XYZ file of C-alpha atoms in Angstrom:
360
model
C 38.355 30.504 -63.508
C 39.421 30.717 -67.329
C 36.888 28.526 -68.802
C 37.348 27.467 -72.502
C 33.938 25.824 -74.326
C 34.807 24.035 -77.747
C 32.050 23.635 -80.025
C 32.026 21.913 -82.977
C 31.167 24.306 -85.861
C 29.926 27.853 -85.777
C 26.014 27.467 -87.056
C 23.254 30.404 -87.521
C 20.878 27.922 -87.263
C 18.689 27.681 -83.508
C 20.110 24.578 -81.428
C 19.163 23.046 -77.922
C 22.505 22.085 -77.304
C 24.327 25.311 -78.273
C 21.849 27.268 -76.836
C 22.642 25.672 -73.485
C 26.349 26.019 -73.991
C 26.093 30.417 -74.681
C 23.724 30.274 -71.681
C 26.307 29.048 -69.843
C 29.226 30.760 -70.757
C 27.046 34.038 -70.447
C 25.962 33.515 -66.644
C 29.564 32.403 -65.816
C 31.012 35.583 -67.557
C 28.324 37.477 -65.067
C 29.796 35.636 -61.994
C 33.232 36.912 -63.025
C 34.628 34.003 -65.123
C 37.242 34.573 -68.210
C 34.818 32.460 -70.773
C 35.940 31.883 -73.968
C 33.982 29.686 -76.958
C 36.270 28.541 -79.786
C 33.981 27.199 -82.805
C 35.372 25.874 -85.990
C 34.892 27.109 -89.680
C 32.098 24.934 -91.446
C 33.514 22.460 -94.286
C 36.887 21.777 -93.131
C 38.844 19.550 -95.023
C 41.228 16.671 -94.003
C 44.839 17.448 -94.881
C 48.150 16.252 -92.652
C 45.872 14.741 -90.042
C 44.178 17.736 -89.055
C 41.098 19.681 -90.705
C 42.023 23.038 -92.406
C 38.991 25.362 -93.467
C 38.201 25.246 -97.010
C 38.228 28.822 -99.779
C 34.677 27.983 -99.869
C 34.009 28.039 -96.024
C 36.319 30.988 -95.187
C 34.244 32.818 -97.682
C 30.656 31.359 -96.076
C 32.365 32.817 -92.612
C 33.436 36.135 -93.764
C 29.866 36.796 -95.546
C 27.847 35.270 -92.312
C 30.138 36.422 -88.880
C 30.364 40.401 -90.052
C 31.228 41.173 -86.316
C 32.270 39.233 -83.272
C 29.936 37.002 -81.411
C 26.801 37.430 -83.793
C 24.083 34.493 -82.675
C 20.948 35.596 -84.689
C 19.061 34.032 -82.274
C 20.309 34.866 -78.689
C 22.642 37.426 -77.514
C 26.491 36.762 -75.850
C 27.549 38.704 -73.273
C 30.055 41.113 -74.494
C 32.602 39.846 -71.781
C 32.351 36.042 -73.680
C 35.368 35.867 -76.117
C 34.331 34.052 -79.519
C 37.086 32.603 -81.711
C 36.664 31.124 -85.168
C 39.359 28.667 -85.736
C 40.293 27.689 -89.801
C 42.018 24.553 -88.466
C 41.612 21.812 -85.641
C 44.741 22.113 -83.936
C 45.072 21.462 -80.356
C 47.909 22.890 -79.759
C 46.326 26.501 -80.651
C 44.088 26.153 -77.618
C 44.252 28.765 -74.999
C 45.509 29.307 -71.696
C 43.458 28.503 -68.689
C 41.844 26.201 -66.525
C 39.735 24.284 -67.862
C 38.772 23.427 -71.512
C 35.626 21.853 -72.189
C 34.774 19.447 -75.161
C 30.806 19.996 -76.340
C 30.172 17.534 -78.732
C 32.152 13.819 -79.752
C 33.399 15.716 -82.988
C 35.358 17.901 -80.071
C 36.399 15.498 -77.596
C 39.739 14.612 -79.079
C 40.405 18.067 -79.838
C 40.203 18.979 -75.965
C 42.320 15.690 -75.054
C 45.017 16.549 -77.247
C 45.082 20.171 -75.868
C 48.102 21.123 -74.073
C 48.498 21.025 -70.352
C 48.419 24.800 -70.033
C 45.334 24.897 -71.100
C 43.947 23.324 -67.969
C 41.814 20.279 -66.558
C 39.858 18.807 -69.405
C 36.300 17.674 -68.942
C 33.312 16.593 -71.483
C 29.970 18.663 -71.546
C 27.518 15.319 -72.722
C 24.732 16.871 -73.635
C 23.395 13.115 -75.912
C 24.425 9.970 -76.872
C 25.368 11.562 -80.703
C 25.293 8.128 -82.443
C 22.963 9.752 -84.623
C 25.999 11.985 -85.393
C 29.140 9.630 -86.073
C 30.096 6.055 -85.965
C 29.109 4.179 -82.648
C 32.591 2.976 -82.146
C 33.670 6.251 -82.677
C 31.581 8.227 -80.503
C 31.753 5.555 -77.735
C 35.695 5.966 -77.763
C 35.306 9.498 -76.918
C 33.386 8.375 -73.626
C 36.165 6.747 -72.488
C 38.906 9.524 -72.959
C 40.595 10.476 -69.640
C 38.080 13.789 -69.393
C 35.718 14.535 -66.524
C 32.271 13.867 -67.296
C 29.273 16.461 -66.897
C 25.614 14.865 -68.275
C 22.786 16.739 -68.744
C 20.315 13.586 -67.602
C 20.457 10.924 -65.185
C 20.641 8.092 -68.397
C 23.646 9.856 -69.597
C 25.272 8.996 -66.530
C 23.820 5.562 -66.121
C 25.858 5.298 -70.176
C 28.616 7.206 -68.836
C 29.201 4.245 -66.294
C 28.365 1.525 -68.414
C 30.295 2.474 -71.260
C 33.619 3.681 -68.732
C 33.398 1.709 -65.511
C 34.778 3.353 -62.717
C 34.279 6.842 -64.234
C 32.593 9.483 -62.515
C 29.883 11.886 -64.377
C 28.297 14.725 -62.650
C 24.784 15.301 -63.172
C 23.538 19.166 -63.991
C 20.254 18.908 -65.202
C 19.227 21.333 -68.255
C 17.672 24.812 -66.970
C 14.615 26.895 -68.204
C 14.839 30.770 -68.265
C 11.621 31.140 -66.443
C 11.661 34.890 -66.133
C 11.217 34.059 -70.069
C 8.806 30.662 -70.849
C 6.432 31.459 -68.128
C 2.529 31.679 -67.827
C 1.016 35.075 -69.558
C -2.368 33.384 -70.167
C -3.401 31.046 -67.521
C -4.250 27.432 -68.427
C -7.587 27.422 -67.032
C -8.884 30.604 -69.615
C -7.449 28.647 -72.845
C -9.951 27.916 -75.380
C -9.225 24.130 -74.804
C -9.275 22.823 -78.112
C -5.857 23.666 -79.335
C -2.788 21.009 -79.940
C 0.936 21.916 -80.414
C 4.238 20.314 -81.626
C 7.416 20.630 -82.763
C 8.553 19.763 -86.511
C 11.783 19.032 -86.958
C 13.376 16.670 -90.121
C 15.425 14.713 -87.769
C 13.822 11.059 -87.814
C 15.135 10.555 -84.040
C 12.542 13.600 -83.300
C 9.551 11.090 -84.331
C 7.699 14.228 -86.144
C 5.921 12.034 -88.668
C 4.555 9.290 -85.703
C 3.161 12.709 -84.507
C 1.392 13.711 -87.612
C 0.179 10.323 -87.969
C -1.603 10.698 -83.681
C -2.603 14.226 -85.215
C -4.463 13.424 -88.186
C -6.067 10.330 -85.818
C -7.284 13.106 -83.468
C -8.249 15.287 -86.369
C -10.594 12.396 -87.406
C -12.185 12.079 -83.906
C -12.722 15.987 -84.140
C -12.353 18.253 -86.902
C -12.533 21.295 -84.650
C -9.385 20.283 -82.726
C -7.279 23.075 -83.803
C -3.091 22.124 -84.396
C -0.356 24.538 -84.550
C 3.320 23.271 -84.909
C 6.262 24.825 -85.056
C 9.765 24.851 -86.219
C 13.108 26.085 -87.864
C 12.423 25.412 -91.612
C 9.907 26.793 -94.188
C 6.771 25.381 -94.029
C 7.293 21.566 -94.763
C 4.985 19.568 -97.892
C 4.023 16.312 -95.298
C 2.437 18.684 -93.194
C -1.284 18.664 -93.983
C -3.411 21.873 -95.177
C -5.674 21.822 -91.348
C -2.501 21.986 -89.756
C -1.105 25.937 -89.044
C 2.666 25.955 -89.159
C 4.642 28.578 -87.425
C 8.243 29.477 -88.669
C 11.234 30.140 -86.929
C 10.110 31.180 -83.695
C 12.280 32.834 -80.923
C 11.487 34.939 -78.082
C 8.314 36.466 -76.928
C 7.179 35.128 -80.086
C 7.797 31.465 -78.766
C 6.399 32.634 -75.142
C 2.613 33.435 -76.911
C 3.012 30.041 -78.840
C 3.297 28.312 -76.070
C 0.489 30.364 -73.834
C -2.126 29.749 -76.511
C -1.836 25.804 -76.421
C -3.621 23.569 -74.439
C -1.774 20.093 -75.190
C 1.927 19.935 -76.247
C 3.172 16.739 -77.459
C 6.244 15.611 -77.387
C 7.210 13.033 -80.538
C 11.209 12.548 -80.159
C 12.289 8.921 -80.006
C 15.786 10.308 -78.314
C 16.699 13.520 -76.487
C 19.460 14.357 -74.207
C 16.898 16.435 -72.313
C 14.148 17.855 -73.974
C 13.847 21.396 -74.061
C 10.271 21.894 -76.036
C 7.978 20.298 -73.560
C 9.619 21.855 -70.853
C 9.299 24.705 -71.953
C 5.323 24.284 -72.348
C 4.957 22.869 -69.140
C 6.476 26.229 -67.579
C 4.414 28.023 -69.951
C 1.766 26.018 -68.397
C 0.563 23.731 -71.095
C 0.062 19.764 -70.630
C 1.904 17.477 -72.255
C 2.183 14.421 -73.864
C 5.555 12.950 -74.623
C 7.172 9.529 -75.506
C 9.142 7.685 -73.325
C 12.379 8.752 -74.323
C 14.880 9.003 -71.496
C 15.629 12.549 -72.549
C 12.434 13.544 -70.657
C 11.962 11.214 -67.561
C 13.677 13.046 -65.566
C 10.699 15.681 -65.066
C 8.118 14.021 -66.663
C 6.549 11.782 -64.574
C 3.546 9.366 -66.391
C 0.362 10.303 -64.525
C 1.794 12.766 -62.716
C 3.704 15.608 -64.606
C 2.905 14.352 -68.017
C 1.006 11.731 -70.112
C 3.651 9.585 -70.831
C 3.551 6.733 -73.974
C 5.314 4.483 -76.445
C 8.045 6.069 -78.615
C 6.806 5.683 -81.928
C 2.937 4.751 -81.003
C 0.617 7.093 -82.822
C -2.216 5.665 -81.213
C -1.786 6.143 -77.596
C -0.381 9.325 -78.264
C -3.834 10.282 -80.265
C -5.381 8.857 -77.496
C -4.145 11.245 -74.534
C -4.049 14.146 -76.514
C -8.125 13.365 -77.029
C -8.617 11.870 -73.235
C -6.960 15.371 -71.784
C -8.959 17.689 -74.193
C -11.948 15.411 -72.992
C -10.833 16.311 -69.477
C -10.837 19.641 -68.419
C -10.063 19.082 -64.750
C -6.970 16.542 -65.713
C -5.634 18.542 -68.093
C -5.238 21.106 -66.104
C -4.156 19.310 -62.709
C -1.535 17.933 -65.193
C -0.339 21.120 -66.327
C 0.119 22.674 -62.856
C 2.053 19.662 -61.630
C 3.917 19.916 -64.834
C 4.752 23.125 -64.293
C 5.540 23.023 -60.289
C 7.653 20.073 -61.033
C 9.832 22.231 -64.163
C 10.155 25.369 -61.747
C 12.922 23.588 -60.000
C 14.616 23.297 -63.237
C 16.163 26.654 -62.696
C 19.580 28.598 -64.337
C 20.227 29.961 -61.176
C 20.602 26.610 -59.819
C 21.983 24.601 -63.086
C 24.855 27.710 -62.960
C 25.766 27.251 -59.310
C 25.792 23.134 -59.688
C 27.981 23.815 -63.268
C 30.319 26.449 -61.498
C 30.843 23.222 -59.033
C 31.307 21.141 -61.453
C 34.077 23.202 -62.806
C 35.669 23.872 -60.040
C 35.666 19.954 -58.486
C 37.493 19.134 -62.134
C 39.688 22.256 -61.501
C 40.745 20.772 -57.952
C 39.076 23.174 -56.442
């Protein structure tokens, strides 16, 4: 197939969701697929009823994309063809069959694409109200594209906002020949607390300070690393150790030295970050965001709590480091339960996907 991905902007900066796009488009350019990505110029303005990239931003991409396909942060298959566009018109989308909207700010675009450039479907990876006007974004649900969610609520939304419609479900995927266990659970010091930082409010970091510094008051020799994309941020306190920008192995050893994870987000799509520690065998505690249910299971898989309750969250980070035996029945199931969260089985169900919409 000639597979087209449209994302909204090109952006240096690490992301779940275009993370699991290039994943994508570099396992289907391995099974033989013509994949192509077409990303816009940052900062385009409105002029004629399209978006034209501004002096400013043509500059900002010839300084930052010196050669073709150049992700900082992962690596594209050579075979994947990357193409800047310096306007939003549909009608400059290629050939093939089948052209994939990423985001609600590329839905239209892919609607309005001409016929030749094959079936048109919608890659939901959230509900991005967070990201445009509800009206807005909801319209976007209901355009004549075939739906693929990333969770089971996304389709429950899919339905309720489009009735009738049909939305295939292919579940997220961890790389576990990468987030895997290098120190087992069982030989961890036990004492030591992880999370992600991130200035989003909809990723609930400061409800997780506030559960840290609780547990920080109950014991002082709890030790808390977090982690995330910007410079070290001025809420977080001086006890806490804050690890920048990390990728790769880097992430892997992060992950292996933690005993607790917890998960703050108030909304996800599907969370990436604690499944990631579970298959890196850590426990984890994580609100009850729908982003998540569908692998962590409360008592089972995961301590499960309130969004945007500080105290139980506290309280099962202390009750599992209390627990040595619970904690680490939890992480096993955690992890058993993410191994079937797999790419080789996320590409084949995608691939499906694709080729159902294609008619295939």
């Amino acid at each position: 197939m000639r597979i087209t991905f449209v994302l909204p902007h090109f952006d240096q900066r690490v992301s779940g969701g275009y993370r699991m796009v290039f994943e994508y488009a570099n396992r289907l350019a391995a099974r033989g697929h013509v994949v192509t990505i077409i990303m816009f110029a940052p900062g385009l303005r409105s002029r004629g009823g399209r978006r034209y990239a501004s002096p400013n931003a043509l500059r900002e991409i010839a300084k930052r994309w010196w050669y073709r396909g150049r992700i900082p942060w992962m690596r594209l298959d050579e075979r994947v063809d990357v193409i800047i566009r310096f306007r939003d018109d549909p009608a400059l989308a290629p050939t093939g069959d089948v052209i994939i909207a990423t985001a609600w700010l590329t839905a239209r675009y892919v609607r309005d694409a001409p016929l030749r450039s094959g079936s048109k479907a919608y890659f939901i990876q959230h509900y991005e109200i967070w990201d445009g006007p509800r009206a807005d974004v909801d319209e976007t649900w209901r355009f004549p594209l075939e739906k693929i969610v990333i969770a089971r609520w996304l389709g429950d939304l899919a339905r309720s906002l489009d009735p009738g419609s049909v939305a295939r479900y292919v579940p997220n995927a961890i790389d576990h020949s990468v987030f895997r266990v290098v120190v087992p659970s069982a030989v961890r010091a036990g004492d030591h607390v992880g999370m992600l930082w991130h200035p989003n409010p909809s990723k609930g970091a400061l409800d997780g300070l506030r559960a840290l510094s609780s547990v920080h008051a109950a014991d002082p020799g709890v030790r808390v690393t977090l982690f995330g994309h910007p410079a070290r941020p001025s809420e977080i306190p001086s006890w806490i150790d804050y690890r920048e920008r990390l990728t790769g192995e880097d992430l892997v050893d992060y992950y292996n030295s933690l005993d607790v994870f917890l998960h703050t987000s108030t909304s996800e799509g599907w969370g990436l970050t604690p499944a990631e520690a579970m298959a890196c065998g850590v426990a984890v505690v994580a609100t009850d965001n729908p982003g998540v249910l569908d692998y962590a299971v409360a008592g089972e898989t995961a301590v499960v709590v309130p969004r945007g309750d500080a105290f139980q969250m506290a309280q099962g980070i202390i009750d599992l480091l209390g627990d040595t035996q619970r904690r680490l029945t939890l992480a096993a199931a955690g992890r058993s339960m993410i191994e079937q969260f797999n790419w080789s089985r996320a590409t084949e169900s995608f691939e499906r996907a694709l080729s159902e919409i294609c008619g295939g």
